[in-house]
Coordinates of C-alpha atoms in Angstrom, one line a residue:
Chain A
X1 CA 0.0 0.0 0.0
X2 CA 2.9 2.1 1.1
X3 CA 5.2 2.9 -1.8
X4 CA 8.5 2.6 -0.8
X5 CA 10.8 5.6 0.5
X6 CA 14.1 6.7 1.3
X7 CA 14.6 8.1 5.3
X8 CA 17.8 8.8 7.0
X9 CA 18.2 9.1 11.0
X10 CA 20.6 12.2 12.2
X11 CA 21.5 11.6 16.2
X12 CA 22.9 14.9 17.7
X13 CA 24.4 14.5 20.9
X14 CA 27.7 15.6 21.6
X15 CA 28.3 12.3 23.3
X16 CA 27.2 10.2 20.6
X17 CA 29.8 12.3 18.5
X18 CA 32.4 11.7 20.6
X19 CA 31.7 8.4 20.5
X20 CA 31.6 8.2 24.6
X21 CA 28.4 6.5 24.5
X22 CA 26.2 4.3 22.1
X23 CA 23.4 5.9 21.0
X24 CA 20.2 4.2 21.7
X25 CA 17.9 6.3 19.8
X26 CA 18.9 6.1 16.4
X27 CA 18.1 2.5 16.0
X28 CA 15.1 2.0 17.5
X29 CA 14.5 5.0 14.7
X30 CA 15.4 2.4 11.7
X31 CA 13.5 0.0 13.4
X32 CA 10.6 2.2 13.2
X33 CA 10.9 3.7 9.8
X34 CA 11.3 0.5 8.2
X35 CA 8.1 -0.9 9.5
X36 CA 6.3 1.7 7.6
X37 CA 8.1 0.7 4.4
X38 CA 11.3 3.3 4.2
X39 CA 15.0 2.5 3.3
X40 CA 16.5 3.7 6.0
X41 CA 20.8 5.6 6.1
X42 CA 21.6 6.2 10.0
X43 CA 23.6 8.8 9.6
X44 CA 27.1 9.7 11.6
X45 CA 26.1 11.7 14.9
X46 CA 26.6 15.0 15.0
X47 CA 27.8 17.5 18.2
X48 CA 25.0 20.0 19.4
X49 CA 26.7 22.7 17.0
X50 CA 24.4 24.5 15.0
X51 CA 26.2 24.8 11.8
X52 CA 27.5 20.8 11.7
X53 CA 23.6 20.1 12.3
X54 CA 22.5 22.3 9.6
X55 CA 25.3 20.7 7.0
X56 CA 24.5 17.5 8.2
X57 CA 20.8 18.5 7.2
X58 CA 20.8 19.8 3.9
X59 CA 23.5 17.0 2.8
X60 CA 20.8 13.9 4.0
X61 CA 17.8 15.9 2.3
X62 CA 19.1 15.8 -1.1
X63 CA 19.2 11.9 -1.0
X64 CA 16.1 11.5 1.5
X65 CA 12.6 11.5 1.7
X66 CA 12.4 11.9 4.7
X67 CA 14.7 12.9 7.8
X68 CA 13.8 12.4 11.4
X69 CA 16.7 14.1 13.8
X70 CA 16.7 12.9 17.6
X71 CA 18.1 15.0 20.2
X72 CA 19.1 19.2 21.1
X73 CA 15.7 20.2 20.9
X74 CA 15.4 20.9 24.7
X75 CA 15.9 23.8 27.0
X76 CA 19.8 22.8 27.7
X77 CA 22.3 25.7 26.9
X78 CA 23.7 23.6 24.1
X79 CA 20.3 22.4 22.5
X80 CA 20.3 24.6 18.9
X81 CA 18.8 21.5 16.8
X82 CA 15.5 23.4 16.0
X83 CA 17.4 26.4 15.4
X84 CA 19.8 24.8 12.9
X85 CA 16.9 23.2 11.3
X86 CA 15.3 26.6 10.7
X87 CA 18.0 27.8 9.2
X88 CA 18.1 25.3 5.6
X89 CA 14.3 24.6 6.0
X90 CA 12.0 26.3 2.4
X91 CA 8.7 25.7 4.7
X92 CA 7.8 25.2 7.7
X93 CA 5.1 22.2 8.4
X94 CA 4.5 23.0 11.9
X95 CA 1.2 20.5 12.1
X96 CA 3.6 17.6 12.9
X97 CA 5.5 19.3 16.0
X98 CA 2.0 20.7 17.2
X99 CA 0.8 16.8 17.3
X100 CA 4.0 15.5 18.3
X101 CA 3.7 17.4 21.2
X102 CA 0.4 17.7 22.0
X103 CA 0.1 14.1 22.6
X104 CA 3.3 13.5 24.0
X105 CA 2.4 16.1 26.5
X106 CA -0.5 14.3 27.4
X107 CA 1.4 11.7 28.7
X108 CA 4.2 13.3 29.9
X109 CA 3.9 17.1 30.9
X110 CA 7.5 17.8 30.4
X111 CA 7.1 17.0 26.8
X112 CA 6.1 20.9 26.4
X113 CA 9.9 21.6 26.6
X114 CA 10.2 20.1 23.3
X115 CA 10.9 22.4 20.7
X116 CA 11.1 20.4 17.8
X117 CA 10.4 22.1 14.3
X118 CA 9.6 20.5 10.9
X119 CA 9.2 21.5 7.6
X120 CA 10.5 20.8 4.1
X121 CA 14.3 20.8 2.1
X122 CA 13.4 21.5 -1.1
X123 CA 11.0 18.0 -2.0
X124 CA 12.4 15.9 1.6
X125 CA 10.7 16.4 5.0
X126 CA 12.5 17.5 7.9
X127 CA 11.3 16.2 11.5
X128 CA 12.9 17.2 14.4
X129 CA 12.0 14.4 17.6
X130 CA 13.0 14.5 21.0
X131 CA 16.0 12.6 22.3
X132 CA 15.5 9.6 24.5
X133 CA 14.5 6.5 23.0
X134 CA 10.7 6.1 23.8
X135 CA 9.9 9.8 23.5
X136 CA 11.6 9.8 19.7
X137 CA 9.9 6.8 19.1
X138 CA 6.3 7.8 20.6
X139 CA 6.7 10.8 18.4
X140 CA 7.0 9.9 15.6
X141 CA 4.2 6.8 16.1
X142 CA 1.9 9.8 15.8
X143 CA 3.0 11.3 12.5
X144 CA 4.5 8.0 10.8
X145 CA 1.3 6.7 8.9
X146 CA 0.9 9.8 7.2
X147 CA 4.5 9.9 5.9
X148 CA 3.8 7.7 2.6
X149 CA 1.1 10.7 1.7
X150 CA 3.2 13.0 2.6
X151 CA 5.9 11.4 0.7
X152 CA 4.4 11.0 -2.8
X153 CA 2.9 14.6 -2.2
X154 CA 6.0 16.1 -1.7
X155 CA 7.2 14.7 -5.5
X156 CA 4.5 16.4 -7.1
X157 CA 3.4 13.0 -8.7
X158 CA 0.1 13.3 -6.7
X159 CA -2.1 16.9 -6.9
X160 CA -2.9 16.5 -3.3
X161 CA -7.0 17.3 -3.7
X162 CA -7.2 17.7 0.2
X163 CA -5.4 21.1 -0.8
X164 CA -6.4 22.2 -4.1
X165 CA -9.5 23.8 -3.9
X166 CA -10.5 23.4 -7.2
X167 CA -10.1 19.6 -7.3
X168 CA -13.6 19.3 -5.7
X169 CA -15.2 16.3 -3.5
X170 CA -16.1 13.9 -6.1
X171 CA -16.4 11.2 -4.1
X172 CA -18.0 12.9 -1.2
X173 CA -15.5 12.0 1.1
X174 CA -14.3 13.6 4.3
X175 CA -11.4 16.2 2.9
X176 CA -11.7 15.3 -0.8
X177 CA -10.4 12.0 0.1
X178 CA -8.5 10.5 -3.8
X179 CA -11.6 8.5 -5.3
Chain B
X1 CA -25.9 39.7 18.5
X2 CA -22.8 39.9 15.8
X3 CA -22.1 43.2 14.4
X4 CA -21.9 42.7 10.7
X5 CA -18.5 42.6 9.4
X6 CA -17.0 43.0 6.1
X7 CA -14.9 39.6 4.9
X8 CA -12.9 38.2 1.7
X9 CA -12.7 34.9 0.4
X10 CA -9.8 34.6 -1.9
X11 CA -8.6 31.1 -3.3
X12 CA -5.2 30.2 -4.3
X13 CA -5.4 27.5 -7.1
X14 CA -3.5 26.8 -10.4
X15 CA -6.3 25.4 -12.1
X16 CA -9.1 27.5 -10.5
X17 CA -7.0 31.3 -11.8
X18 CA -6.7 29.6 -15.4
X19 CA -10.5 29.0 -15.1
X20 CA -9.9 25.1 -16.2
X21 CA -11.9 24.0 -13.3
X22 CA -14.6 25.5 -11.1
X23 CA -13.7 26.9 -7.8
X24 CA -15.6 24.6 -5.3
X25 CA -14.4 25.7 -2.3
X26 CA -14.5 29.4 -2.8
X27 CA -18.5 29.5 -2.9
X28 CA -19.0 27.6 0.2
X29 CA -16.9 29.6 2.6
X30 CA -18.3 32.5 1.6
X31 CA -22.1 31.1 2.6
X32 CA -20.7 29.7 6.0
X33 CA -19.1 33.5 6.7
X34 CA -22.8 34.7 5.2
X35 CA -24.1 32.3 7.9
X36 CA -21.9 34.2 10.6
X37 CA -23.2 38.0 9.9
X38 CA -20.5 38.8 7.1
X39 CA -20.8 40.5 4.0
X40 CA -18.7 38.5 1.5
X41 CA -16.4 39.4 -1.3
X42 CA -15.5 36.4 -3.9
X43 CA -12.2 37.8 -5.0
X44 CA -10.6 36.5 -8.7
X45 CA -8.5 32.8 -7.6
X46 CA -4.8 33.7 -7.9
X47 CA -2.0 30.8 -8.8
X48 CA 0.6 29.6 -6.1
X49 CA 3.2 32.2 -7.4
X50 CA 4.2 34.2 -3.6
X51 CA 4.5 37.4 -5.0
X52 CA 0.4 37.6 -6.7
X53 CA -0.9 36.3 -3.5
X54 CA 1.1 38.5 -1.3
X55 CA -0.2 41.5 -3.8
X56 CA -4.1 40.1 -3.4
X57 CA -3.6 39.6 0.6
X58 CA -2.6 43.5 1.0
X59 CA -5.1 44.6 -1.5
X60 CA -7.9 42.3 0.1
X61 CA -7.3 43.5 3.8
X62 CA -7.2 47.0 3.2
X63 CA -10.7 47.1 2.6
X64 CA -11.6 44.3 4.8
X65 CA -12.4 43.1 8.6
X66 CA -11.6 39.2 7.9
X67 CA -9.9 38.0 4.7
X68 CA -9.7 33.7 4.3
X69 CA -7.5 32.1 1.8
X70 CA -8.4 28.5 0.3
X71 CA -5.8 26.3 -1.0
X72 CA -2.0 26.1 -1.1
X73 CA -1.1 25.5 2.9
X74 CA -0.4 21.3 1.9
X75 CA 3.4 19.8 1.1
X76 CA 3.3 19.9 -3.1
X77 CA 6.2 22.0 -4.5
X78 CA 3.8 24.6 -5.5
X79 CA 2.2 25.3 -2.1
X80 CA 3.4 28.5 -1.0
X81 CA 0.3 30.2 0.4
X82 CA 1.6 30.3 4.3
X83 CA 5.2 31.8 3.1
X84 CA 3.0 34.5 0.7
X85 CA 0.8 35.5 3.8
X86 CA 3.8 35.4 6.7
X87 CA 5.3 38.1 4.1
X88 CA 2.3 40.3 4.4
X89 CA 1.5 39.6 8.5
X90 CA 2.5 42.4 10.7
X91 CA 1.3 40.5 13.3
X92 CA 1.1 36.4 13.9
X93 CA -2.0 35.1 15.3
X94 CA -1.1 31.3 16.1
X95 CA -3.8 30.0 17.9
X96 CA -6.0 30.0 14.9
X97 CA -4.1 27.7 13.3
X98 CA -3.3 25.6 15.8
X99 CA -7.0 25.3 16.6
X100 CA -7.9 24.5 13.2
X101 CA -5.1 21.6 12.8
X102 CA -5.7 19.9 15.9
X103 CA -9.6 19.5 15.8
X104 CA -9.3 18.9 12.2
X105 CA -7.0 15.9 12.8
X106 CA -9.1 14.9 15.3
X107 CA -11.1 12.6 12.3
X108 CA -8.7 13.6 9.7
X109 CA -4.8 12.5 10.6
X110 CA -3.7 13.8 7.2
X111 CA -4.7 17.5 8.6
X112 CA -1.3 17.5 10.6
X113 CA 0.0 18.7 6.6
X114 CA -1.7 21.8 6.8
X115 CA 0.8 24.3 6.8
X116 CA -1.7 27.5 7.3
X117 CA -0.8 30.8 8.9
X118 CA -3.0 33.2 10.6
X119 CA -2.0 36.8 12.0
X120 CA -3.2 40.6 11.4
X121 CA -2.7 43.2 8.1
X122 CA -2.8 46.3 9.9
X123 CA -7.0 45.8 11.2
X124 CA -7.7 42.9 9.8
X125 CA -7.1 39.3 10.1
X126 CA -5.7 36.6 8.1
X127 CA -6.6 33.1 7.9
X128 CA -5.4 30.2 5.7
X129 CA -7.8 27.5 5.0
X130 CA -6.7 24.3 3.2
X131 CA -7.8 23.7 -0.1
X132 CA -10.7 20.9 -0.2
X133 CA -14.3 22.3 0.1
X134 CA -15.0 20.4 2.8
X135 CA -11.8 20.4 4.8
X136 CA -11.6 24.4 4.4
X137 CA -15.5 24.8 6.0
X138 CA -14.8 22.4 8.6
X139 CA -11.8 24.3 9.8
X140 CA -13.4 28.0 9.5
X141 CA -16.1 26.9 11.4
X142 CA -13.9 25.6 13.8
X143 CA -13.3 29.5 14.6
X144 CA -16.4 31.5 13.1
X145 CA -17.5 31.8 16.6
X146 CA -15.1 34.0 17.6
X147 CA -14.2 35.8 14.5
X148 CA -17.1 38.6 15.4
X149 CA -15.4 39.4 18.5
X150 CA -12.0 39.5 17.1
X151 CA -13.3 42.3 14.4
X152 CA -14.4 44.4 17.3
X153 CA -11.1 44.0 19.6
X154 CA -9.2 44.5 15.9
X155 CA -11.0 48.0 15.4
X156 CA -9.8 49.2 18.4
X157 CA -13.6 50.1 19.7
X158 CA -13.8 47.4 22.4
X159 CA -10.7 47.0 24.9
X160 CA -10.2 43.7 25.2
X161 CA -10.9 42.8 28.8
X162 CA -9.4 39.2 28.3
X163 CA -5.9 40.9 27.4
X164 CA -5.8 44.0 29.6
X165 CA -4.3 43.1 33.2
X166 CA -5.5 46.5 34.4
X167 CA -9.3 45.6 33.6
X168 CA -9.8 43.4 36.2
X169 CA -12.8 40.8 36.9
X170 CA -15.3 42.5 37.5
X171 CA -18.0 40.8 37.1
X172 CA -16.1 37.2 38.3
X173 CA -16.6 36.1 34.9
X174 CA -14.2 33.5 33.7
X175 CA -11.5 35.4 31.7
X176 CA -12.7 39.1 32.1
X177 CA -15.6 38.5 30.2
X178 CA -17.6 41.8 29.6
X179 CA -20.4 42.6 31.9
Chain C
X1 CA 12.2 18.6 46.2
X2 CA 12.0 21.9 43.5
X3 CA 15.1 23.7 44.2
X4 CA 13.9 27.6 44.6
X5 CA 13.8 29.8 41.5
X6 CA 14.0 33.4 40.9
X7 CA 11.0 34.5 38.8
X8 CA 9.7 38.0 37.6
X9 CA 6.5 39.5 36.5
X10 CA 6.3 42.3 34.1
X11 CA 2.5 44.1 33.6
X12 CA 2.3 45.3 30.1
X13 CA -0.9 47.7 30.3
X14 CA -0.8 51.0 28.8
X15 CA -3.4 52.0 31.9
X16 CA -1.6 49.9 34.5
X17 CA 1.9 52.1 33.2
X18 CA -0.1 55.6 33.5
X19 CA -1.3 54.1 37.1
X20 CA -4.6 55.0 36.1
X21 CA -6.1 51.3 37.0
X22 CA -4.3 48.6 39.8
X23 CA -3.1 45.9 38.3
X24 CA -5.1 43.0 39.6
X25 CA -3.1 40.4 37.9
X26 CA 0.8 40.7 38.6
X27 CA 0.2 40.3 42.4
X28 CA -2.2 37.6 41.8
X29 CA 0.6 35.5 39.5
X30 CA 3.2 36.5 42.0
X31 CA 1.5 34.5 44.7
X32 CA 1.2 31.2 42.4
X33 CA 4.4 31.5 41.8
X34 CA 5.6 31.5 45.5
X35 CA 3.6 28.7 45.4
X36 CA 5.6 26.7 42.9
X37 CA 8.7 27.5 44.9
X38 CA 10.0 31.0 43.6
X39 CA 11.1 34.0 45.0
X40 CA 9.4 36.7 42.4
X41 CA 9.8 40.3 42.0
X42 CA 7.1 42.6 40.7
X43 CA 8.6 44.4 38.1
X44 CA 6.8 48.3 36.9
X45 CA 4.3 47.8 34.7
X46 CA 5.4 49.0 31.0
X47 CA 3.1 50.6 28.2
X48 CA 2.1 48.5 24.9
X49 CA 5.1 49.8 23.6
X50 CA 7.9 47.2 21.9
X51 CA 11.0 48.7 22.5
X52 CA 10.1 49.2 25.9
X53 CA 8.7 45.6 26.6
X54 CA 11.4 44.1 25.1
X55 CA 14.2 46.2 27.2
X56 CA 12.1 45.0 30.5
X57 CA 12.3 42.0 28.8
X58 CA 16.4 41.9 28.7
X59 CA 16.7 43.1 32.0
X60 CA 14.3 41.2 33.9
X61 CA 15.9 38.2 32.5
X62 CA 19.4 39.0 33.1
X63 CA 18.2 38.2 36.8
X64 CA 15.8 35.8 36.9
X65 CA 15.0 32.2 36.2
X66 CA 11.6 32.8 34.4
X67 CA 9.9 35.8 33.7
X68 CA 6.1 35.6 33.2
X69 CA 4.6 38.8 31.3
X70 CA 0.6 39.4 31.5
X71 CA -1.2 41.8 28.3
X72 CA -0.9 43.1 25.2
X73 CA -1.2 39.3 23.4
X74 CA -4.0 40.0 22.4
X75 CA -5.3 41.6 18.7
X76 CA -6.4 45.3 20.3
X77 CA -4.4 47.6 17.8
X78 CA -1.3 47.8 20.6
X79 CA -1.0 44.8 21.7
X80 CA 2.7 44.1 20.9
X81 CA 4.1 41.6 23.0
X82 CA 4.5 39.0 21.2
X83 CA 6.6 40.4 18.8
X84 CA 8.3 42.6 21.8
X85 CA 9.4 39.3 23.4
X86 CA 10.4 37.2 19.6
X87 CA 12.7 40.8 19.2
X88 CA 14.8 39.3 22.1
X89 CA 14.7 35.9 22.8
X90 CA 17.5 33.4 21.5
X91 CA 15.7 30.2 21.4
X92 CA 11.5 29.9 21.1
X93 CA 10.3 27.0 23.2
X94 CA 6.2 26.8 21.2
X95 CA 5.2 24.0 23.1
X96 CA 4.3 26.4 26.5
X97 CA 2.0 28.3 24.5
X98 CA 0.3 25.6 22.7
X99 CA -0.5 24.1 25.7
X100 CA -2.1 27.1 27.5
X101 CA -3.7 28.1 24.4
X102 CA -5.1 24.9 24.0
X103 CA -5.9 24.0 27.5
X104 CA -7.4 27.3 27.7
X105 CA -9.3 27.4 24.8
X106 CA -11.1 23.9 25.9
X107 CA -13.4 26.5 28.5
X108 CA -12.8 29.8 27.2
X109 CA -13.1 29.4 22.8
X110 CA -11.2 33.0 22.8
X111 CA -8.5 31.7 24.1
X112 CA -7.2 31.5 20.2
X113 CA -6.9 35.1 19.7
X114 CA -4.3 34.8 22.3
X115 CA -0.6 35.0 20.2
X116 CA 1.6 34.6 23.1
X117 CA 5.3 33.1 22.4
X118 CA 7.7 31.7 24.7
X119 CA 11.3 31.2 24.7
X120 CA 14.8 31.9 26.3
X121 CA 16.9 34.4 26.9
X122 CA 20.2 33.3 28.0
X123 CA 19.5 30.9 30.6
X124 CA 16.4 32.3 31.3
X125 CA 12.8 31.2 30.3
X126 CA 10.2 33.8 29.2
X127 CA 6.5 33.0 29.1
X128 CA 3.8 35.6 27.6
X129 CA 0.7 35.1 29.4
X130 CA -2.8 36.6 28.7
X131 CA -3.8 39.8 30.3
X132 CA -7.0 38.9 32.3
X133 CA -6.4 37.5 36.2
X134 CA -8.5 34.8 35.9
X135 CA -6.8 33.8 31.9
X136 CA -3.4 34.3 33.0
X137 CA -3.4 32.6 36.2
X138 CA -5.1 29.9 34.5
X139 CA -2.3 29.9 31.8
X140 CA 0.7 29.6 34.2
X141 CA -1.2 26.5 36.5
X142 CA -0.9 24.4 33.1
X143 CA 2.5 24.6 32.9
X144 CA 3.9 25.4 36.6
X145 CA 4.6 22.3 37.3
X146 CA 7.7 21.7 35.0
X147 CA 9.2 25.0 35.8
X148 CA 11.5 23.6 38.0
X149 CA 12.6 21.2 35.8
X150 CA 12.8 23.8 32.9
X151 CA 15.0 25.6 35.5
X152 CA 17.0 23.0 36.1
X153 CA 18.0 22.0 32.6
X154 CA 18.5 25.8 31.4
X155 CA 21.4 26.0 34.0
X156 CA 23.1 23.3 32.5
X157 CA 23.3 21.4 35.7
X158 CA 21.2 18.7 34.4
X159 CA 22.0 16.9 31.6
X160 CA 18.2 16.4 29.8
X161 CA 18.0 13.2 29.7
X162 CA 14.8 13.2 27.8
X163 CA 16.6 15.1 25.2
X164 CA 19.8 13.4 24.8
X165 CA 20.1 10.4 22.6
X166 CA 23.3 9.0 24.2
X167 CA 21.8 9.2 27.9
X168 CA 19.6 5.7 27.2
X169 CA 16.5 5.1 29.1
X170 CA 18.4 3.0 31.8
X171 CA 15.6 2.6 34.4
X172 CA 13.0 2.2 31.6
X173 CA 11.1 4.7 32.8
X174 CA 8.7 6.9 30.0
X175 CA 11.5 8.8 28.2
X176 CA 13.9 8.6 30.4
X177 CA 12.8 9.7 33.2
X178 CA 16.0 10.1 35.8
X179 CA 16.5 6.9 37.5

């Protein structure tokens, strides 16, 4: 059902970098991607520095789908992921943090100190997720079944008719649902 | 009860500004905002080009309380109505949006796309709907409720009570509501 | 068991400024506060004016753990401090005010017009609340309870471990939770 697509995972953690400790997110990541049909690159960690994060970005984008980040998007001095990810993103999508968070909040109040962006890289999509292993993976639970859509959407191989208002409701479907 | 206010519907379509399909969307907002004591202008669809709908935002507010936009808030490469209005904004008005998104993907996960800004041109405010007929009424009436409110706190002829810490409670009302 | 934090509350009311009106809702914040474990200072109450909200803004925080402001988020033609607060912080932190917007907004369907933004500025955290008593005090009480922890991790004396990919979630507690 799925067509197939390409992700790549980004950890940023200056320990991971420095190699002083495994990182646990990043596969559980794969693990995750995979099941909802992506290839999947896990990508060298990067330090918290804001203009490795944002090289590291635009470099996986122009082979990706899709890249999911874990980690830096807290309140620690040294957290800049969102801020490096603002800097190379074309458009924001911020429906996909507001969710992420939302119900990850409702669950785990601190969750609100996540501040995760996401948007697009020219046709790949950009998620920022929080660090530890369940929160990354809880988040993106909540966003991963729409990725596929999002996917094929983002190539311009599918006029997305939930946004083009002159594609109508054919079918009567919630949202102009494809017939 | 609502003071009548003056609103635009303007739709941001490829197909709908070269006239090769109807505009579906367009006609049914401006009923629903008909519905909630407006007086509605249809304005010509523009294509997803940043520049013409930045031009048809400014021109469209200047003579109007509310001003909705239909269409090019998704992920395809030629959805640029959220940059084109966050270039006009003088003022960003989040919570619309975020209100919008979160009820609509409530029954509708794919809603988390939506990429729609909301904010202020000088007195009037700014809201970008998604493209599908259905989608776009669901999320405007999401808000309508409030919208007469807003043009009143937006002329400047009610102070806000809610957003004035000098106006006190008066009445013990929940948020400073007016006596 | 939360370590005391230094906490500041800035009125921004063009009447409360003149001293035309008391302002009912700084003391009434200042007591929850105290109640979450801070010691808070009542800063003067500034005018709807950016420059000047945003220079009470750099000062307050160059002392202070968390500054809460209350007014002018609103749509009234002065309200500016939203955009008096993004002037000067470093690092926006959304998820605050999506959460009191949307806790909010579940009693009180205004509650959207609300554009407050929160953020840091150095190592302090900066919260725009709404301007009624009743709305703002509401506002903080959904998120009060991870200020400490918010204060905790901005000093740097806590590594995140909810936000760092290398920290594991040893105990198996819900994102790593600290064992």
């Amino acid at each position: 059902m799925s067509a197939a697509f390409r992700a790549a995972v980004l950890t940023v953690s200056d320990r991971a970098a420095r190699g002083d400790r495994e990182d646990a997110t990043g596969p559980r990541l794969r693990a995750l991607l995979e099941r909802f049909g992506a290839t999947v690159t896990l990508a060298d960690a990067v330090p918290d520095e804001r203009e490795v994060i944002a090289a590291a970005l635009r470099r996986l984008a122009a082979a990706s789908d899709v890249v999911v980040t874990t980690g830096g998007t807290g309140l620690a001095p040294r957290d800049v992921t969102p801020e490096a990810t603002r800097d190379v993103l074309d458009r924001e999508a911020p429906g996909f943090a507001e969710e992420m968070r939302r119900r990850s909040a409702a669950g785990f109040p601190r969750a609100v100190l996540s501040r995760g962006v996401c948007g697009t890289i020219g046709r790949c999509l950009v998620l920022n997720l929080p660090g530890s292993p369940s929160g990354a993976a809880e988040c993106l639970e909540f966003v991963a079944s729409v990725l596929p859509h999002a996917v094929k959407v983002l190539r311009g191989g599918l006029a997305d008719c939930a946004d083009d208002p002159a594609a109508g409701d054919g079918t009567g479907a919630h949202h102009g649902e494809h017939a």
